[in-house]
Tab-separated table of C-alpha atoms and ligand atoms in Angstrom:
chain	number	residue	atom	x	y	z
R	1	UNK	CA	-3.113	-19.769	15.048
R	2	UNK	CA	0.072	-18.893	13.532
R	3	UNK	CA	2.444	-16.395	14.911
R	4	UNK	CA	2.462	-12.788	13.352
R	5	UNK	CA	4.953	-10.523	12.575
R	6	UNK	CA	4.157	-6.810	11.845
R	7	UNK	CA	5.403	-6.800	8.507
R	8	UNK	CA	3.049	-10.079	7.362
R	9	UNK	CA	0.003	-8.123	9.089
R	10	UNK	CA	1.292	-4.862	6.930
R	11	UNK	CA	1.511	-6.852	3.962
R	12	UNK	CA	-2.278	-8.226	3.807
R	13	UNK	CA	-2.855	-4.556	4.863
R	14	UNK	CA	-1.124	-3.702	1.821
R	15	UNK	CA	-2.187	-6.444	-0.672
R	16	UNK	CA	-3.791	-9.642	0.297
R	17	UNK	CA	-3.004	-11.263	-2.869
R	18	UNK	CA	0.997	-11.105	-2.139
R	19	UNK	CA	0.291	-11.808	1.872
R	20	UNK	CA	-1.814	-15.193	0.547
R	21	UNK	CA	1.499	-16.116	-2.129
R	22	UNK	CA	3.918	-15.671	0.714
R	23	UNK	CA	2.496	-16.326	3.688
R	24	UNK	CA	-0.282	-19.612	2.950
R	25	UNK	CA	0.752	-20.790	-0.438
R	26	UNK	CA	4.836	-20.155	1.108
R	27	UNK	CA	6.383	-19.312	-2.417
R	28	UNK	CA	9.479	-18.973	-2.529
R	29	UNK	CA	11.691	-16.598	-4.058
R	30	UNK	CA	15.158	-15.758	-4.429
R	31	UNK	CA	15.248	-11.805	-6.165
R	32	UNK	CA	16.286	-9.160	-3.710
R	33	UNK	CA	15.653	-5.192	-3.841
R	34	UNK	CA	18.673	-3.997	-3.817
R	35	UNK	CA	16.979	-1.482	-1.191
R	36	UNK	CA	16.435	-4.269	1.269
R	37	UNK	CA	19.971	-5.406	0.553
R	38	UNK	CA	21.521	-2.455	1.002
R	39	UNK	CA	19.194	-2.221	4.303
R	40	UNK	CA	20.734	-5.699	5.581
R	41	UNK	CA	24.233	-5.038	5.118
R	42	UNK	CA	23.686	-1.462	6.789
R	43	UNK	CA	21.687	-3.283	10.093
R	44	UNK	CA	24.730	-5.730	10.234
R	45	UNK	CA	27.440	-3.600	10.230
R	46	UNK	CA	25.866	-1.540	13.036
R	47	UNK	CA	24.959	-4.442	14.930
R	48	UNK	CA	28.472	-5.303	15.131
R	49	UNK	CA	29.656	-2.291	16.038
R	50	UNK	CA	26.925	-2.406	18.908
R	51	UNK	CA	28.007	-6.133	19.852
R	52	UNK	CA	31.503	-5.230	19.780
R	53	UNK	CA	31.036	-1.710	22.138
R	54	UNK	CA	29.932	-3.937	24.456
R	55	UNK	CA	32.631	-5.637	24.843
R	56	UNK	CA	34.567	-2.596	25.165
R	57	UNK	CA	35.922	-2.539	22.067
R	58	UNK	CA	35.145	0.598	20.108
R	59	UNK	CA	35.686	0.234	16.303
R	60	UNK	CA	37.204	2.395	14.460
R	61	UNK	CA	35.462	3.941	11.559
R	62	UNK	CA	37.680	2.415	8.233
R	63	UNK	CA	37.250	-1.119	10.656
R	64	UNK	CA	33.425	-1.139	10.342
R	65	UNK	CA	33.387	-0.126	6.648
R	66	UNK	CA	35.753	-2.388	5.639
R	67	UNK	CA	33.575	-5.101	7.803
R	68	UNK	CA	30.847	-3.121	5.850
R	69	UNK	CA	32.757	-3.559	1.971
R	70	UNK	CA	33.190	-7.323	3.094
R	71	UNK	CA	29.619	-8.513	4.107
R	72	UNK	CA	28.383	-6.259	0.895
R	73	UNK	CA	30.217	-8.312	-1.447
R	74	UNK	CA	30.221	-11.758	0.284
R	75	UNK	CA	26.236	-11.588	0.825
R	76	UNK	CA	25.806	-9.999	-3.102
R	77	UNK	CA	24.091	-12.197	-5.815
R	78	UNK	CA	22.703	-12.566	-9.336
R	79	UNK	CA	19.171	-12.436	-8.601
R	80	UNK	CA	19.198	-8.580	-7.093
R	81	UNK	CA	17.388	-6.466	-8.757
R	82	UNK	CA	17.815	-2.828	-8.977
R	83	UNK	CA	14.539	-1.413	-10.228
R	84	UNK	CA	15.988	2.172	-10.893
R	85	UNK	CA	17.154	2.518	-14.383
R	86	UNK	CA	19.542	5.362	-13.431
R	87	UNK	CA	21.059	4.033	-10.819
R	88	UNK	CA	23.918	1.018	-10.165
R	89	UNK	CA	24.668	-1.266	-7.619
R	90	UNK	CA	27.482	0.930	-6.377
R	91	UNK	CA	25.712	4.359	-6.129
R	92	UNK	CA	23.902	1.864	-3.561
R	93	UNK	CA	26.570	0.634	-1.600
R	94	UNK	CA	28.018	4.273	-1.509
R	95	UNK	CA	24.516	5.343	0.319
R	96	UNK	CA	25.350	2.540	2.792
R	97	UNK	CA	28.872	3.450	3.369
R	98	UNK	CA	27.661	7.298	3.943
R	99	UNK	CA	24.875	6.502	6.200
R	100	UNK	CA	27.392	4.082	8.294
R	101	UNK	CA	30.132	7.401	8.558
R	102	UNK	CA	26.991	9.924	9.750
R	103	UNK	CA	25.921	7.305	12.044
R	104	UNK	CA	29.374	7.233	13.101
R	105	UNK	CA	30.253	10.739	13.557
R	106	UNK	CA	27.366	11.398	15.580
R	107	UNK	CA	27.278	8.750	18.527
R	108	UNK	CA	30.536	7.506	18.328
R	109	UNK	CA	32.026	6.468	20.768
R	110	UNK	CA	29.059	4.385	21.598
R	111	UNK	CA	28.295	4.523	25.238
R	112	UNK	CA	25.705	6.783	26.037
R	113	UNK	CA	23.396	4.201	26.712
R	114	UNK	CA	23.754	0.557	27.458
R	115	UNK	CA	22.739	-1.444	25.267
R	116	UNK	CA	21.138	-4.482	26.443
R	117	UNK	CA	20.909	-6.207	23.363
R	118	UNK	CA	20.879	-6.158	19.305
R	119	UNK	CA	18.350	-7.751	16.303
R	120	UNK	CA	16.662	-9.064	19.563
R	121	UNK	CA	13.754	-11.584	18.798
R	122	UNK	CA	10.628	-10.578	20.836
R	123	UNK	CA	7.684	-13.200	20.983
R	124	UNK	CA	4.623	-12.386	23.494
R	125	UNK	CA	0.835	-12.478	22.856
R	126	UNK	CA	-1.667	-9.363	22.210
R	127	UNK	CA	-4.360	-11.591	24.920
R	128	UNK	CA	-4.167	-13.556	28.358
R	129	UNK	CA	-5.112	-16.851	26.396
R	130	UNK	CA	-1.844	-16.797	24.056
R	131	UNK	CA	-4.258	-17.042	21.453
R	132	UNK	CA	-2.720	-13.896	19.335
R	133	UNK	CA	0.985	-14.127	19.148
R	134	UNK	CA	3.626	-11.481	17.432
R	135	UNK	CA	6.992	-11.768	17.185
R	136	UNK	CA	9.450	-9.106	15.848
R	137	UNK	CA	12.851	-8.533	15.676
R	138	UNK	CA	14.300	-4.723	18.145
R	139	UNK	CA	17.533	-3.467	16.377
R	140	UNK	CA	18.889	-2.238	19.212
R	141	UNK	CA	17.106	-2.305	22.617
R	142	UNK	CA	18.774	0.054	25.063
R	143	UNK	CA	18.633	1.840	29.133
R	144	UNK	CA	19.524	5.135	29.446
R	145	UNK	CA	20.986	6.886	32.634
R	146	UNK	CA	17.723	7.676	33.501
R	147	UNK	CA	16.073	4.551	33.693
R	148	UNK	CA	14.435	4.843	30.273
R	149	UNK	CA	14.173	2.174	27.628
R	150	UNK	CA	14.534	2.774	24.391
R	151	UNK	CA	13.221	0.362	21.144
R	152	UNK	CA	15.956	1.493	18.239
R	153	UNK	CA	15.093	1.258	14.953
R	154	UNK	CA	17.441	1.772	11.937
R	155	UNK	CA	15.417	3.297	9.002
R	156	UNK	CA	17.530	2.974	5.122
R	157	UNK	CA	14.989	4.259	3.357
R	158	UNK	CA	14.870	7.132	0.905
R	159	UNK	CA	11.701	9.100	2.606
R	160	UNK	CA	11.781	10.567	5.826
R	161	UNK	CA	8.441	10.537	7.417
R	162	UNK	CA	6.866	12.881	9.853
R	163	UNK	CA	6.244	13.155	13.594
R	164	UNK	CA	2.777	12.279	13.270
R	165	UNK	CA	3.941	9.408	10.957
R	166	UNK	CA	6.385	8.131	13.967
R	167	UNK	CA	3.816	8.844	16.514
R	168	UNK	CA	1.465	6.459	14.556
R	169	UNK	CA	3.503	3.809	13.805
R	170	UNK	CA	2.577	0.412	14.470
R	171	UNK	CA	6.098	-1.858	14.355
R	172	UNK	CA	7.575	-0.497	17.076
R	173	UNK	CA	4.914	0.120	19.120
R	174	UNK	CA	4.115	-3.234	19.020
R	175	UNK	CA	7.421	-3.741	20.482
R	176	UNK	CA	6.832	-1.738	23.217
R	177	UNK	CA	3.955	-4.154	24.416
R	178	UNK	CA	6.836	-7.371	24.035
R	179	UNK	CA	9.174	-5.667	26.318
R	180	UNK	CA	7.094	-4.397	28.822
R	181	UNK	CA	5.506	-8.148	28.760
R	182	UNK	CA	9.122	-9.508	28.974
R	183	UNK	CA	10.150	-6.998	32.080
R	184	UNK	CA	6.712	-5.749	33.471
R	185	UNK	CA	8.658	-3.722	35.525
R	186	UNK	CA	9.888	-1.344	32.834
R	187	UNK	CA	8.419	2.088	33.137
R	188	UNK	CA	9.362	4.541	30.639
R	189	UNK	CA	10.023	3.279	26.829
R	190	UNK	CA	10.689	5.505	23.844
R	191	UNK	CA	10.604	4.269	20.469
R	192	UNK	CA	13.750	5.728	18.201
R	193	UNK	CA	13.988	5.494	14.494
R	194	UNK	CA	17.234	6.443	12.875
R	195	UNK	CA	17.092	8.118	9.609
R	196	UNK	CA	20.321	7.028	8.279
R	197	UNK	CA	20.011	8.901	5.231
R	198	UNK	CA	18.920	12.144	6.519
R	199	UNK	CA	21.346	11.937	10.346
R	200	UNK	CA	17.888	12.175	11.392
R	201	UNK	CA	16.045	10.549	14.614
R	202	UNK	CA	12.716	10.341	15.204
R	203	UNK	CA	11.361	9.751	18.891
R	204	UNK	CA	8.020	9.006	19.709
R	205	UNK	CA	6.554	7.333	22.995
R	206	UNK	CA	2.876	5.614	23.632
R	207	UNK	CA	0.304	5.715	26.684
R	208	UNK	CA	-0.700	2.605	28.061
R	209	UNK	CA	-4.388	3.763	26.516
R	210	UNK	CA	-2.539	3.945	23.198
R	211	UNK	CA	-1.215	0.405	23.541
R	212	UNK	CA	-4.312	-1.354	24.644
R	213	UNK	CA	-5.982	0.118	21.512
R	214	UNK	CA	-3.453	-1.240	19.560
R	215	UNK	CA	-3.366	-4.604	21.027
R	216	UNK	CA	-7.236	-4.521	20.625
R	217	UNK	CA	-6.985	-3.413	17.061
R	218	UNK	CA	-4.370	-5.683	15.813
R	219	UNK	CA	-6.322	-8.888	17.104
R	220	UNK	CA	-9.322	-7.345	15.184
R	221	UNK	CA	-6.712	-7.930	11.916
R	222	UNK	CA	-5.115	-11.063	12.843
R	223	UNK	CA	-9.152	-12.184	13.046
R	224	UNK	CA	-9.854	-10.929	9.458
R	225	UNK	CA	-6.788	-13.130	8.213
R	226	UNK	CA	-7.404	-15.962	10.057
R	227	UNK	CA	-10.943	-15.819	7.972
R	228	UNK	CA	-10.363	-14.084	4.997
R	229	UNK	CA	-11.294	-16.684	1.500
R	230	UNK	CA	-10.473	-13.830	-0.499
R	231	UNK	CA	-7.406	-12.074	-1.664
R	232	UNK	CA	-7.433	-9.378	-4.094
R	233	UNK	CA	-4.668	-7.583	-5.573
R	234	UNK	CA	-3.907	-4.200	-3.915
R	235	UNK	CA	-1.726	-2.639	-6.522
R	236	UNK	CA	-0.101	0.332	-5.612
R	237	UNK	CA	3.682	1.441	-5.868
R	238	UNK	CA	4.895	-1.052	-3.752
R	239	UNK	CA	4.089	-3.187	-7.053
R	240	UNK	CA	8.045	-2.320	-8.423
R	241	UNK	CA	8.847	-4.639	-5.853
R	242	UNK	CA	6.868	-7.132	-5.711
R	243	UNK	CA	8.094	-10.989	-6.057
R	244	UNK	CA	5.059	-12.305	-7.638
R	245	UNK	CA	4.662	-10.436	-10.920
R	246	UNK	CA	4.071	-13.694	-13.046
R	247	UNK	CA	1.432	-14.813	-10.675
R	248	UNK	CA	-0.830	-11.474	-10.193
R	249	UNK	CA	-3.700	-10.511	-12.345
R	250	UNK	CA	-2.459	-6.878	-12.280
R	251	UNK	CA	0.810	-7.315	-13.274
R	252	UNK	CA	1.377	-10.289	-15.244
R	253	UNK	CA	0.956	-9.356	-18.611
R	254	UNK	CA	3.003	-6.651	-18.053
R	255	UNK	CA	5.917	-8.600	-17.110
R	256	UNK	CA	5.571	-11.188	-19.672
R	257	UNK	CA	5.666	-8.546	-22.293
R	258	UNK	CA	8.335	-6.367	-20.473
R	259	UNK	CA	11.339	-8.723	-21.750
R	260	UNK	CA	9.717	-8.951	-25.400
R	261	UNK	CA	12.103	-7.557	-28.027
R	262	UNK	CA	9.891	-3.928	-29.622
R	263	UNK	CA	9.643	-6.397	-32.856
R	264	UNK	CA	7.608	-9.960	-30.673
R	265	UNK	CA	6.205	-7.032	-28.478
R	266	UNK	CA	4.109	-5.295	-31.319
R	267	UNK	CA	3.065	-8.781	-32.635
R	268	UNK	CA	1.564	-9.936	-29.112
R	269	UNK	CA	-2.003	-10.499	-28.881
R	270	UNK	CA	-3.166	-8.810	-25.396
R	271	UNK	CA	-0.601	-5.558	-26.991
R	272	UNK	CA	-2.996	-5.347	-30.354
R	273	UNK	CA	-5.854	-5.056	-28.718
R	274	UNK	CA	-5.231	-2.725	-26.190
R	275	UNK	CA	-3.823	-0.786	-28.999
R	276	UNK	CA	-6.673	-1.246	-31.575
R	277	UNK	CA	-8.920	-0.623	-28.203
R	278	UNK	CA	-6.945	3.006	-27.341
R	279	UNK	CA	-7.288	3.601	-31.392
R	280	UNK	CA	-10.432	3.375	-31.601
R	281	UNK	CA	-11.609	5.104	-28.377
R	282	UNK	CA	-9.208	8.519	-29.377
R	283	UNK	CA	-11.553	8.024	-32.728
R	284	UNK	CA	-14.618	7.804	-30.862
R	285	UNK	CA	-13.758	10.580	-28.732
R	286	UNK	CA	-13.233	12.485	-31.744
R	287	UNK	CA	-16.434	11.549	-33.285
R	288	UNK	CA	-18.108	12.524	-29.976
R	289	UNK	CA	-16.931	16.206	-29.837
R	290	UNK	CA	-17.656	16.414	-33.910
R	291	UNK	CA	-21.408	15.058	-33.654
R	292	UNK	CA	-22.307	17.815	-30.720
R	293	UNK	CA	-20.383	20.758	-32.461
R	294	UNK	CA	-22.503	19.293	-35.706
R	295	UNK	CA	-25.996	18.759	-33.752
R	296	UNK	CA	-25.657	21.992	-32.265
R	297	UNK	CA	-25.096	23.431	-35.565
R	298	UNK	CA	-28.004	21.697	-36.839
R	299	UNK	CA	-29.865	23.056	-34.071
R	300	UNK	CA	-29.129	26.531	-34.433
R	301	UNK	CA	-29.881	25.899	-38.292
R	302	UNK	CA	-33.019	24.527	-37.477
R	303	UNK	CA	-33.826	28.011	-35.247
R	304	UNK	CA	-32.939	30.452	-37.625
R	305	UNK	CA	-34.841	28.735	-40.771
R	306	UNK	CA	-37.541	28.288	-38.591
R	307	UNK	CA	-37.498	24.320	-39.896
R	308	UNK	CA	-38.333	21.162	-37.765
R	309	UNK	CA	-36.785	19.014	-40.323
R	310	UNK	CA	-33.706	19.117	-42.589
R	311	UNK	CA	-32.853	16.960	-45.734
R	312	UNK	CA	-29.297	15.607	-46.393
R	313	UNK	CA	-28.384	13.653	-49.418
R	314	UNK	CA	-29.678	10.390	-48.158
R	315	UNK	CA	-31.081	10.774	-44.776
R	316	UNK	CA	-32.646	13.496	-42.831
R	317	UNK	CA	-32.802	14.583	-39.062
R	318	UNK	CA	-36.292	16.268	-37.013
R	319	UNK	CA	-35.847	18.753	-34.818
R	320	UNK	CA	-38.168	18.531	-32.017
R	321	UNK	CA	-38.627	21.755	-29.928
R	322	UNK	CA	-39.848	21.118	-26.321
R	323	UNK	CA	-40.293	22.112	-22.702
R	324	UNK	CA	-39.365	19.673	-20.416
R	325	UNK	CA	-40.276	20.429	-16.627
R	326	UNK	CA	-36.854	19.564	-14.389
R	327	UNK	CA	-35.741	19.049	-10.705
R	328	UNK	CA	-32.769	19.123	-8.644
R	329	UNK	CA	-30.831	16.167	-9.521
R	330	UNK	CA	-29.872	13.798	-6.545
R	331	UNK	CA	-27.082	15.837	-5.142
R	332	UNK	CA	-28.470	19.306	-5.632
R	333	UNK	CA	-29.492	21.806	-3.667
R	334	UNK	CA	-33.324	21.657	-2.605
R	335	UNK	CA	-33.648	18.003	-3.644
R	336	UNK	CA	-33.945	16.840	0.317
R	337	UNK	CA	-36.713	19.514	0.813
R	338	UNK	CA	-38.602	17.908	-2.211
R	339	UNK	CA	-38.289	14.150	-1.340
R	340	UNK	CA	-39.672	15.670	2.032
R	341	UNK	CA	-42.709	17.243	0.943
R	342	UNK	CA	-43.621	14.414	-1.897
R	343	UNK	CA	-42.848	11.881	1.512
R	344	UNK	CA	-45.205	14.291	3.501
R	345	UNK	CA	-47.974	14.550	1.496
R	346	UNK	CA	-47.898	10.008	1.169
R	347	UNK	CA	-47.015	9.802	-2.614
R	348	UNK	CA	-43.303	8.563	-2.364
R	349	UNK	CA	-44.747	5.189	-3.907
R	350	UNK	CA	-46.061	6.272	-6.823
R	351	UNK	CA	-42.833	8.061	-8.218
R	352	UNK	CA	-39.998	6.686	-6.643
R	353	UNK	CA	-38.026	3.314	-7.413
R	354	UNK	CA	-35.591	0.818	-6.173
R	355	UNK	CA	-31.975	2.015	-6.040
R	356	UNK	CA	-30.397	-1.168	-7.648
R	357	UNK	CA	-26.782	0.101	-6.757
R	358	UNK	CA	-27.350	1.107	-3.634
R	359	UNK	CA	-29.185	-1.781	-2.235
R	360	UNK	CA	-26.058	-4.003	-3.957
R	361	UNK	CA	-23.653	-1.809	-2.072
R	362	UNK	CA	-25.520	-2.591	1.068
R	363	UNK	CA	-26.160	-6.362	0.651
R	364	UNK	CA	-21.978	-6.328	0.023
R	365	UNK	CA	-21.531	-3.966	3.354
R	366	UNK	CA	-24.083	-6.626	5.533
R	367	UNK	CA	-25.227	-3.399	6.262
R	368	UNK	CA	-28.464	-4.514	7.032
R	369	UNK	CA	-29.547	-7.666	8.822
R	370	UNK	CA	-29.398	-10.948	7.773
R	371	UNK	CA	-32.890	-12.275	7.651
R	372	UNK	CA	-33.152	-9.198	5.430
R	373	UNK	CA	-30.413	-9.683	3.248
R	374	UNK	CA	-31.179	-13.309	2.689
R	375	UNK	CA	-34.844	-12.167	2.053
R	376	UNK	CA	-33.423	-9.454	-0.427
R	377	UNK	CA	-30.897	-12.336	-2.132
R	378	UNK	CA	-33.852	-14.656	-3.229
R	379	UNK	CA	-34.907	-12.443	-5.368
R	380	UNK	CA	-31.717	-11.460	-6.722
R	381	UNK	CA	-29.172	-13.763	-9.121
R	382	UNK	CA	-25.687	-13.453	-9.673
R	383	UNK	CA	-24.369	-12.400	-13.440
R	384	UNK	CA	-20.979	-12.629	-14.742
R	385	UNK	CA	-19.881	-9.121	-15.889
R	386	UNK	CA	-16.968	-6.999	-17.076
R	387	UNK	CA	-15.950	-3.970	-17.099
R	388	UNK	CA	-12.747	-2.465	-19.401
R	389	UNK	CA	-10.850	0.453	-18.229
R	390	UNK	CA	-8.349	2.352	-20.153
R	391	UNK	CA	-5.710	4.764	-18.596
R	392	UNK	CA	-2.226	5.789	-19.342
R	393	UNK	CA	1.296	3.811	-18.785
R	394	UNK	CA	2.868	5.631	-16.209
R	395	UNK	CA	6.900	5.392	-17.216
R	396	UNK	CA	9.212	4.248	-14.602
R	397	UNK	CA	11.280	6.944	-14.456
R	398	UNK	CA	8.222	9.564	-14.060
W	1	LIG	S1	2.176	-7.061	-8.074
W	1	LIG	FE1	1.167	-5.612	-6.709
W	1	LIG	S2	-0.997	-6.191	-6.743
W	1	LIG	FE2	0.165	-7.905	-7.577
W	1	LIG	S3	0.551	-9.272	-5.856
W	1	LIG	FE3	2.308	-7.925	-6.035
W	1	LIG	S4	1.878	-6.201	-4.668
W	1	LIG	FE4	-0.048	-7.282	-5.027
């Protein structure tokens, strides 16, 4: 079994498709965020200024952002990509410059804790065997005065979660269960994210309940990767970001037409279509609202001439008047009570009939056994089908 980090398990959690391109097939690619750039340069610089308090030498503030201004433009290249349309490369490197001087202000001059090390690799196993192993990678691990360890975490992100977020989070609590396996005779840890952006922290701490839990849970996931044949797409926002645009169902077309001057992207095949396709379904919508305000119309007609049948120019329509009897549909109130009494009285058979979705949705839960299912399958056969869904673009910028 391979060893797991918490951001490959969050990334199968996320999307399985990108977990499968970067983590089996191992494809390699060279674009940046600038977010995670900016994020690098940001962990650096404070790592040195960690590594160098510990050798008694406190920098001084212009030092670390020149250090800072340095590493920024030494590490930058051509393939970063800044996603935000309203935003530049330096508006970036600003945010990292201001979230090094908060940082600054507030625990300069760097000694209220000792820090016992910085971007420390952990490695230790979730079981006895060694069978599930994690590795991550503490930003600062620290001791108080009072004997009590704390897992650092330097957070450059634009969103500032909540408590219950923090008290939730998986990362760092998976640290916790490294260090306490590499000292078991650590007794108090705290987890710390730093909000650079907001001079916020965030301190959360877990029982050793909470962590067995975890450890349980988290092999349960490492399982259903090990196994897993199949790996859908999970779009979600995340998408913006991804590295694998030209190689996901979701997303490709969009990012081979992206680049298209407005002239080649009008003349694209997949963009007439869905064109023609939206077209024609505004028409159809149209037609839809027009036929029931006319059928109504023809009802009402129909009423007040006391006719059953109405001639046009070449066609005519028949009016049927009718009473139909009616029950509470499946969701509705006093539909239990009836399946009840038509159970009750034996006659279920004679006016009830398979549920064809629901027994699918259960054969594709195993929620039933499988002598069962496999009885169910043989009388079943698999058909190729499709299904097109239309929605709105949303804009970038939105
Ligand atoms: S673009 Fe989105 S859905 Fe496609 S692989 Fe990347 S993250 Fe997954």
């Amino acid at each position: 079994m391979s060893i797991y980090s918490h951001s490959q398990l969050s990334t199968y959690e996320e999307c399985p498709l990108k977990y499968k391109l970067r983590y089996r097939d191992k494809i390699k690619r060279d674009t940046e965020g600038v977010e995670a750039f900016l994020g690098s340069r940001v962990h650096e610089t404070l790592k040195k200024c960690y590594d160098d308090a510990r050798l008694t030498k406190v920098n001084a503030l212009p030092d670390l952002l020149s250090f800072y201004e340095t590493i920024w433009g030494q590490n930058w290249h051509d393939e970063i990509v800044v996603t935000r349309k309203d935003v530049t490369p330096g508006h970036y490197k600003a945010l990292g410059k201001k979230m090094i001087e908060t940082y600054y202000s507030r625990y300069a001059p760097f000694g209220s804790d000792t820090t016992i090390d910085t971007e420390m690799r952990v490695v230790f196993s979730l079981d006895d065997g060694g069978k599930y192993q994690l590795q991550g990678y503490i930003d600062r691990l620290s001791r108080s005065g009072d004997g009590i360890y704390h897992i650092h975490d330097y957070k450059t992100s634009a969103h500032l979660p909540g408590q219950s977020d923090a008290d939730s989070d998986r990362q760092l609590a998976l640290y916790h269960i490294g260090v306490k396996r590499r000292w078991p005779d650590i007794q108090q840890v705290r987890l710390v994210w730093h909000y650079l952006a907001f001079d916020r922290e965030l301190v959360s701490a877990r029982s050793d309940d909470t962590l067995t839990e975890l450890a349980t849970g988290t092999r349960k996931l490492i399982d259903d990767i090990e196994t897993a044949t199949d790996f859908p797409p999970g779009e979600s926002r995340l998408c913006e970001w991804c590295e694998y645009p030209d190689l996901c169902p979701r997303r490709k077309h969009l990012y081979m037409v992206e680049s298209l001057p407005v002239n080649q992207y009008l003349k694209e095949p997949g963009v007439i279509l869905v064109n023609r396709f939206a077209e024609l379904k505004d028409k159809a919508a149209e037609i839809g609202e027009e036929m029931d305000l006319v059928r109504d119309a023809i009802v009402d007609y129909a009423k007040r001439e006391q006719v059953t049948a109405i001639k046009g120019s070449g066609s005519q329509v028949r009016i049927k008047f009718d009473k139909k009897l009616r029950f509470p549909g499946k969701n509705d109130e006093g539909r239990r009570e009836l399946d009840a009494a038509i159970i009750r009285a034996g006659k279920w058979m004679e006016v009830s009939q398979l549920d064809a979705t629901a027994l699918s949705r259960a054969i594709e839960k195993s929620a039933w056994d499988e002598r069962l299912i496999n009885a169910v399958l043989s009388h079943g056969r698999i058909e190729e089908t499709s299904t097109v869904f239309m929605s709105k673009v949303k804009n970038n910028d939105e």
